Amino acid sequence: MTVNPSNTGAPIWDALALPTVGPPAACAPSCVRAAALPVDKGGAWFGRSLPARLLETAARLMRAEALGDTLASPRALGTRDTSGAPARGHRHGDAHAGAGAGAGAGAGADAGADADADTNADAPGNAPSLEIYLLGPFRVFAADRAVEDWPNGKSKAIFKYLATHRGQPVPKEVLMAIFWPESDQDAARNNLNVAVYGLRKALARADPGRAHVLFRQGCYSFNPGLRLWVDAEAFVDCVHRGQAAEHQGEHDTAMAAYRLAEAIYRSPLLVEDRYEDWLVPQRQALQDSCQKLMRRLAAQHFTDGAFDACTAVSNKMLDIDPCDEEAHRLLMRCYSRLGHAHLALRQYHFCVDALARELNLIPGPQTVALSRDIRRRQPV
């Protein structure tokens, strides 16, 4: 098989303009208010302590307040409603038609047979049919129920691939090449059929009677009639809103968007799949974006004299990249400003150890000079 997966279309964060839909705005006002607090007033701690789904609910309402637009609508914050009219057409009795297909058909049908399933479209204003969390522990909620009973094999991995490439349909040959590279075409096609059938059954147990994943014209995709919310897309959306606000001189709005993006980014993309080659470009793109916005946040907190907030964001930067010298220097300055020179010098030694361990390097001149100034009790 000679398919090159990289030629099949950009993932969501390459396009950076795909639809997202926020989860339902329904949680305790106290939780929403706490999650919306600035970092230096406890918001970041509280937000990270909340269950992810409550955090995302709070996030939508926070955006409604802090960004001052029409976020009560699913179209708000630059999102576009993915709901649409159901596709008109008949079912072809194929396993690829939807989750309701019979077990025999699901495992044995030809992966090349097209199906034009009823899209089971959601009515406007409903909660998302699928909530997908990729930045942190992988979790899926279908019709507000957790999808937990994934079958063994590649079903979950294929779902993750579709979730990270949902901007356009994924050809079956791409999935066969990525997940069964050593198999011949017939074996790979059969394995794909079994895996897709399994993921559909897992989704159907949480949300029966709905076709979540469709197969059309040789490609797999999420049903366009469903309302999907993906945390990685929400993160990108917040970053874009922050950047746009900065360009327009709306500083407070930009910082609110960046704080929200920082809260959504709980860990690198699908961190449990760190050795999957197909995830590397997407994970790195998101990580770079997160590092950039956290530098912006941390620098602003330092300028504002919010040193506790700056240390919180800088520590999260180091969680992502322990060798980030800029984050180490920010922490050293914050501790020094707070009167904790010993903590500042300890942070310098953490930096030295991380660089030696991970990269076999020593700190740069800026970092060394900063440690020297702190030892001499000079203002930093």
PDB file of N, CA and C in Angstrom, residues 126-184:
ATOM      1  N   ASN A 126     -29.812  22.436  20.637  1.00  0.00           N
ATOM      2  CA  ASN A 126     -29.606  21.265  21.487  1.00  0.00           C
ATOM      3  C   ASN A 126     -28.174  21.230  22.016  1.00  0.00           C
ATOM      4  N   ALA A 127     -27.964  20.438  23.057  1.00  0.00           N
ATOM      5  CA  ALA A 127     -26.610  20.172  23.522  1.00  0.00           C
ATOM      6  C   ALA A 127     -25.867  19.394  22.438  1.00  0.00           C
ATOM      7  N   PRO A 128     -24.543  19.404  22.478  1.00  0.00           N
ATOM      8  CA  PRO A 128     -23.792  18.653  21.473  1.00  0.00           C
ATOM      9  C   PRO A 128     -24.139  17.169  21.491  1.00  0.00           C
ATOM     10  N   SER A 129     -24.222  16.573  20.318  1.00  0.00           N
ATOM     11  CA  SER A 129     -24.390  15.131  20.245  1.00  0.00           C
ATOM     12  C   SER A 129     -23.135  14.422  20.694  1.00  0.00           C
ATOM     13  N   LEU A 130     -21.981  15.030  20.398  1.00  0.00           N
ATOM     14  CA  LEU A 130     -20.698  14.461  20.800  1.00  0.00           C
ATOM     15  C   LEU A 130     -19.824  15.547  21.420  1.00  0.00           C
ATOM     16  N   GLU A 131     -19.317  15.275  22.603  1.00  0.00           N
ATOM     17  CA  GLU A 131     -18.292  16.120  23.218  1.00  0.00           C
ATOM     18  C   GLU A 131     -17.023  15.280  23.270  1.00  0.00           C
ATOM     19  N   ILE A 132     -15.948  15.820  22.722  1.00  0.00           N
ATOM     20  CA  ILE A 132     -14.714  15.054  22.591  1.00  0.00           C
ATOM     21  C   ILE A 132     -13.587  15.820  23.267  1.00  0.00           C
ATOM     22  N   TYR A 133     -12.905  15.169  24.193  1.00  0.00           N
ATOM     23  CA  TYR A 133     -11.808  15.774  24.943  1.00  0.00           C
ATOM     24  C   TYR A 133     -10.505  15.106  24.526  1.00  0.00           C
ATOM     25  N   LEU A 134      -9.619  15.896  23.939  1.00  0.00           N
ATOM     26  CA  LEU A 134      -8.335  15.416  23.443  1.00  0.00           C
ATOM     27  C   LEU A 134      -7.157  16.002  24.208  1.00  0.00           C
ATOM     28  N   LEU A 135      -7.382  17.104  24.912  1.00  0.00           N
ATOM     29  CA  LEU A 135      -6.314  17.795  25.642  1.00  0.00           C
ATOM     30  C   LEU A 135      -6.394  17.413  27.114  1.00  0.00           C
ATOM     31  N   GLY A 136      -5.856  16.277  27.422  1.00  0.00           N
ATOM     32  CA  GLY A 136      -6.010  15.703  28.749  1.00  0.00           C
ATOM     33  C   GLY A 136      -6.461  14.274  28.573  1.00  0.00           C
ATOM     34  N   PRO A 137      -6.969  13.644  29.621  1.00  0.00           N
ATOM     35  CA  PRO A 137      -7.476  12.277  29.454  1.00  0.00           C
ATOM     36  C   PRO A 137      -8.520  12.220  28.349  1.00  0.00           C
ATOM     37  N   PHE A 138      -8.363  11.286  27.424  1.00  0.00           N
ATOM     38  CA  PHE A 138      -9.302  11.142  26.314  1.00  0.00           C
ATOM     39  C   PHE A 138     -10.649  10.711  26.853  1.00  0.00           C
ATOM     40  N   ARG A 139     -11.672  11.507  26.514  1.00  0.00           N
ATOM     41  CA  ARG A 139     -13.027  11.170  26.940  1.00  0.00           C
ATOM     42  C   ARG A 139     -14.001  11.602  25.859  1.00  0.00           C
ATOM     43  N   VAL A 140     -15.087  10.843  25.763  1.00  0.00           N
ATOM     44  CA  VAL A 140     -16.133  11.138  24.788  1.00  0.00           C
ATOM     45  C   VAL A 140     -17.472  11.035  25.491  1.00  0.00           C
ATOM     46  N   PHE A 141     -18.345  12.000  25.207  1.00  0.00           N
ATOM     47  CA  PHE A 141     -19.718  11.959  25.700  1.00  0.00           C
ATOM     48  C   PHE A 141     -20.649  12.031  24.498  1.00  0.00           C
ATOM     49  N   ALA A 142     -21.526  11.061  24.410  1.00  0.00           N
ATOM     50  CA  ALA A 142     -22.523  11.026  23.351  1.00  0.00           C
ATOM     51  C   ALA A 142     -23.893  11.226  23.990  1.00  0.00           C
ATOM     52  N   ALA A 143     -24.593  12.264  23.543  1.00  0.00           N
ATOM     53  CA  ALA A 143     -25.892  12.596  24.130  1.00  0.00           C
ATOM     54  C   ALA A 143     -25.784  12.696  25.644  1.00  0.00           C
ATOM     55  N   ASP A 144     -24.698  13.301  26.118  1.00  0.00           N
ATOM     56  CA  ASP A 144     -24.464  13.573  27.526  1.00  0.00           C
ATOM     57  C   ASP A 144     -24.169  12.308  28.341  1.00  0.00           C
ATOM     58  N   ARG A 145     -23.873  11.206  27.671  1.00  0.00           N
ATOM     59  CA  ARG A 145     -23.494   9.977  28.372  1.00  0.00           C
ATOM     60  C   ARG A 145     -22.055   9.630  28.009  1.00  0.00           C
ATOM     61  N   ALA A 146     -21.282   9.208  28.996  1.00  0.00           N
ATOM     62  CA  ALA A 146     -19.887   8.849  28.749  1.00  0.00           C
ATOM     63  C   ALA A 146     -19.808   7.598  27.875  1.00  0.00           C
ATOM     64  N   VAL A 147     -18.936   7.655  26.884  1.00  0.00           N
ATOM     65  CA  VAL A 147     -18.644   6.488  26.051  1.00  0.00           C
ATOM     66  C   VAL A 147     -17.417   5.820  26.664  1.00  0.00           C
ATOM     67  N   GLU A 148     -17.626   4.681  27.299  1.00  0.00           N
ATOM     68  CA  GLU A 148     -16.548   4.046  28.059  1.00  0.00           C
ATOM     69  C   GLU A 148     -16.239   2.633  27.591  1.00  0.00           C
ATOM     70  N   ASP A 149     -17.196   1.975  27.025  1.00  0.00           N
ATOM     71  CA  ASP A 149     -17.028   0.555  26.694  1.00  0.00           C
ATOM     72  C   ASP A 149     -16.490   0.414  25.273  1.00  0.00           C
ATOM     73  N   TRP A 150     -15.240   0.885  25.076  1.00  0.00           N
ATOM     74  CA  TRP A 150     -14.612   0.758  23.766  1.00  0.00           C
ATOM     75  C   TRP A 150     -14.144  -0.678  23.568  1.00  0.00           C
ATOM     76  N   PRO A 151     -14.324  -1.227  22.388  1.00  0.00           N
ATOM     77  CA  PRO A 151     -13.832  -2.588  22.149  1.00  0.00           C
ATOM     78  C   PRO A 151     -12.311  -2.613  22.048  1.00  0.00           C
ATOM     79  N   ASN A 152     -11.756  -3.802  22.184  1.00  0.00           N
ATOM     80  CA  ASN A 152     -10.319  -3.949  21.979  1.00  0.00           C
ATOM     81  C   ASN A 152      -9.984  -3.727  20.508  1.00  0.00           C
ATOM     82  N   GLY A 153      -8.724  -3.489  20.235  1.00  0.00           N
ATOM     83  CA  GLY A 153      -8.317  -3.279  18.855  1.00  0.00           C
ATOM     84  C   GLY A 153      -8.202  -1.797  18.533  1.00  0.00           C
ATOM     85  N   LYS A 154      -8.481  -1.443  17.293  1.00  0.00           N
ATOM     86  CA  LYS A 154      -8.194  -0.112  16.775  1.00  0.00           C
ATOM     87  C   LYS A 154      -9.408   0.819  16.754  1.00  0.00           C
ATOM     88  N   SER A 155     -10.515   0.400  17.318  1.00  0.00           N
ATOM     89  CA  SER A 155     -11.725   1.232  17.228  1.00  0.00           C
ATOM     90  C   SER A 155     -11.512   2.612  17.829  1.00  0.00           C
ATOM     91  N   LYS A 156     -10.966   2.657  19.038  1.00  0.00           N
ATOM     92  CA  LYS A 156     -10.747   3.945  19.696  1.00  0.00           C
ATOM     93  C   LYS A 156      -9.731   4.778  18.926  1.00  0.00           C
ATOM     94  N   ALA A 157      -8.682   4.150  18.422  1.00  0.00           N
ATOM     95  CA  ALA A 157      -7.653   4.887  17.674  1.00  0.00           C
ATOM     96  C   ALA A 157      -8.234   5.509  16.413  1.00  0.00           C
ATOM     97  N   ILE A 158      -9.101   4.793  15.730  1.00  0.00           N
ATOM     98  CA  ILE A 158      -9.718   5.349  14.521  1.00  0.00           C
ATOM     99  C   ILE A 158     -10.628   6.513  14.880  1.00  0.00           C
ATOM    100  N   PHE A 159     -11.369   6.379  15.972  1.00  0.00           N
ATOM    101  CA  PHE A 159     -12.203   7.504  16.411  1.00  0.00           C
ATOM    102  C   PHE A 159     -11.330   8.727  16.676  1.00  0.00           C
ATOM    103  N   LYS A 160     -10.198   8.545  17.344  1.00  0.00           N
ATOM    104  CA  LYS A 160      -9.303   9.668  17.629  1.00  0.00           C
ATOM    105  C   LYS A 160      -8.792  10.297  16.335  1.00  0.00           C
ATOM    106  N   TYR A 161      -8.472   9.454  15.363  1.00  0.00           N
ATOM    107  CA  TYR A 161      -7.996  10.005  14.093  1.00  0.00           C
ATOM    108  C   TYR A 161      -9.078  10.846  13.433  1.00  0.00           C
ATOM    109  N   LEU A 162     -10.297  10.337  13.425  1.00  0.00           N
ATOM    110  CA  LEU A 162     -11.395  11.116  12.840  1.00  0.00           C
ATOM    111  C   LEU A 162     -11.615  12.420  13.606  1.00  0.00           C
ATOM    112  N   ALA A 163     -11.471  12.359  14.931  1.00  0.00           N
ATOM    113  CA  ALA A 163     -11.688  13.557  15.743  1.00  0.00           C
ATOM    114  C   ALA A 163     -10.635  14.617  15.476  1.00  0.00           C
ATOM    115  N   THR A 164      -9.412  14.216  15.182  1.00  0.00           N
ATOM    116  CA  THR A 164      -8.347  15.191  14.932  1.00  0.00           C
ATOM    117  C   THR A 164      -8.274  15.611  13.471  1.00  0.00           C
ATOM    118  N   HIS A 165      -9.093  15.001  12.621  1.00  0.00           N
ATOM    119  CA  HIS A 165      -9.115  15.353  11.207  1.00  0.00           C
ATOM    120  C   HIS A 165     -10.554  15.573  10.724  1.00  0.00           C
ATOM    121  N   ARG A 166     -11.371  16.129  11.584  1.00  0.00           N
ATOM    122  CA  ARG A 166     -12.785  16.142  11.206  1.00  0.00           C
ATOM    123  C   ARG A 166     -13.135  17.259  10.236  1.00  0.00           C
ATOM    124  N   GLY A 167     -12.168  18.010   9.792  1.00  0.00           N
ATOM    125  CA  GLY A 167     -12.442  19.050   8.814  1.00  0.00           C
ATOM    126  C   GLY A 167     -12.839  18.513   7.461  1.00  0.00           C
ATOM    127  N   GLN A 168     -12.413  17.305   7.168  1.00  0.00           N
ATOM    128  CA  GLN A 168     -12.774  16.722   5.881  1.00  0.00           C
ATOM    129  C   GLN A 168     -12.779  15.212   6.010  1.00  0.00           C
ATOM    130  N   PRO A 169     -13.502  14.530   5.117  1.00  0.00           N
ATOM    131  CA  PRO A 169     -13.582  13.072   5.203  1.00  0.00           C
ATOM    132  C   PRO A 169     -12.208  12.422   5.034  1.00  0.00           C
ATOM    133  N   VAL A 170     -12.046  11.264   5.662  1.00  0.00           N
ATOM    134  CA  VAL A 170     -10.783  10.542   5.634  1.00  0.00           C
ATOM    135  C   VAL A 170     -10.953   9.297   4.755  1.00  0.00           C
ATOM    136  N   PRO A 171     -10.195   9.183   3.668  1.00  0.00           N
ATOM    137  CA  PRO A 171     -10.306   8.000   2.809  1.00  0.00           C
ATOM    138  C   PRO A 171      -9.996   6.716   3.573  1.00  0.00           C
ATOM    139  N   LYS A 172     -10.698   5.673   3.229  1.00  0.00           N
ATOM    140  CA  LYS A 172     -10.478   4.395   3.916  1.00  0.00           C
ATOM    141  C   LYS A 172      -9.056   3.909   3.725  1.00  0.00           C
ATOM    142  N   GLU A 173      -8.446   4.195   2.568  1.00  0.00           N
ATOM    143  CA  GLU A 173      -7.081   3.751   2.322  1.00  0.00           C
ATOM    144  C   GLU A 173      -6.089   4.379   3.304  1.00  0.00           C
ATOM    145  N   VAL A 174      -6.370   5.604   3.727  1.00  0.00           N
ATOM    146  CA  VAL A 174      -5.499   6.264   4.690  1.00  0.00           C
ATOM    147  C   VAL A 174      -5.537   5.534   6.030  1.00  0.00           C
ATOM    148  N   LEU A 175      -6.733   5.211   6.493  1.00  0.00           N
ATOM    149  CA  LEU A 175      -6.861   4.489   7.762  1.00  0.00           C
ATOM    150  C   LEU A 175      -6.215   3.110   7.676  1.00  0.00           C
ATOM    151  N   MET A 176      -6.384   2.451   6.542  1.00  0.00           N
ATOM    152  CA  MET A 176      -5.768   1.136   6.371  1.00  0.00           C
ATOM    153  C   MET A 176      -4.249   1.237   6.401  1.00  0.00           C
ATOM    154  N   ALA A 177      -3.698   2.281   5.777  1.00  0.00           N
ATOM    155  CA  ALA A 177      -2.242   2.438   5.723  1.00  0.00           C
ATOM    156  C   ALA A 177      -1.663   2.796   7.083  1.00  0.00           C
ATOM    157  N   ILE A 178      -2.381   3.612   7.849  1.00  0.00           N
ATOM    158  CA  ILE A 178      -1.863   4.060   9.149  1.00  0.00           C
ATOM    159  C   ILE A 178      -1.940   2.957  10.192  1.00  0.00           C
ATOM    160  N   PHE A 179      -3.064   2.266  10.238  1.00  0.00           N
ATOM    161  CA  PHE A 179      -3.295   1.343  11.353  1.00  0.00           C
ATOM    162  C   PHE A 179      -2.975  -0.116  11.031  1.00  0.00           C
ATOM    163  N   TRP A 180      -2.858  -0.458   9.750  1.00  0.00           N
ATOM    164  CA  TRP A 180      -2.471  -1.821   9.383  1.00  0.00           C
ATOM    165  C   TRP A 180      -1.437  -1.771   8.257  1.00  0.00           C
ATOM    166  N   PRO A 181      -0.314  -1.120   8.495  1.00  0.00           N
ATOM    167  CA  PRO A 181       0.664  -0.925   7.414  1.00  0.00           C
ATOM    168  C   PRO A 181       1.289  -2.220   6.909  1.00  0.00           C
ATOM    169  N   GLU A 182       1.311  -3.247   7.739  1.00  0.00           N
ATOM    170  CA  GLU A 182       1.964  -4.496   7.337  1.00  0.00           C
ATOM    171  C   GLU A 182       0.992  -5.491   6.705  1.00  0.00           C
ATOM    172  N   SER A 183      -0.292  -5.151   6.710  1.00  0.00           N
ATOM    173  CA  SER A 183      -1.299  -6.095   6.197  1.00  0.00           C
ATOM    174  C   SER A 183      -1.522  -5.885   4.709  1.00  0.00           C
ATOM    175  N   ASP A 184      -1.938  -6.956   4.021  1.00  0.00           N
ATOM    176  CA  ASP A 184      -2.332  -6.781   2.624  1.00  0.00           C
ATOM    177  C   ASP A 184      -3.674  -6.058   2.577  1.00  0.00           C
TER     178      ASP A 184
END
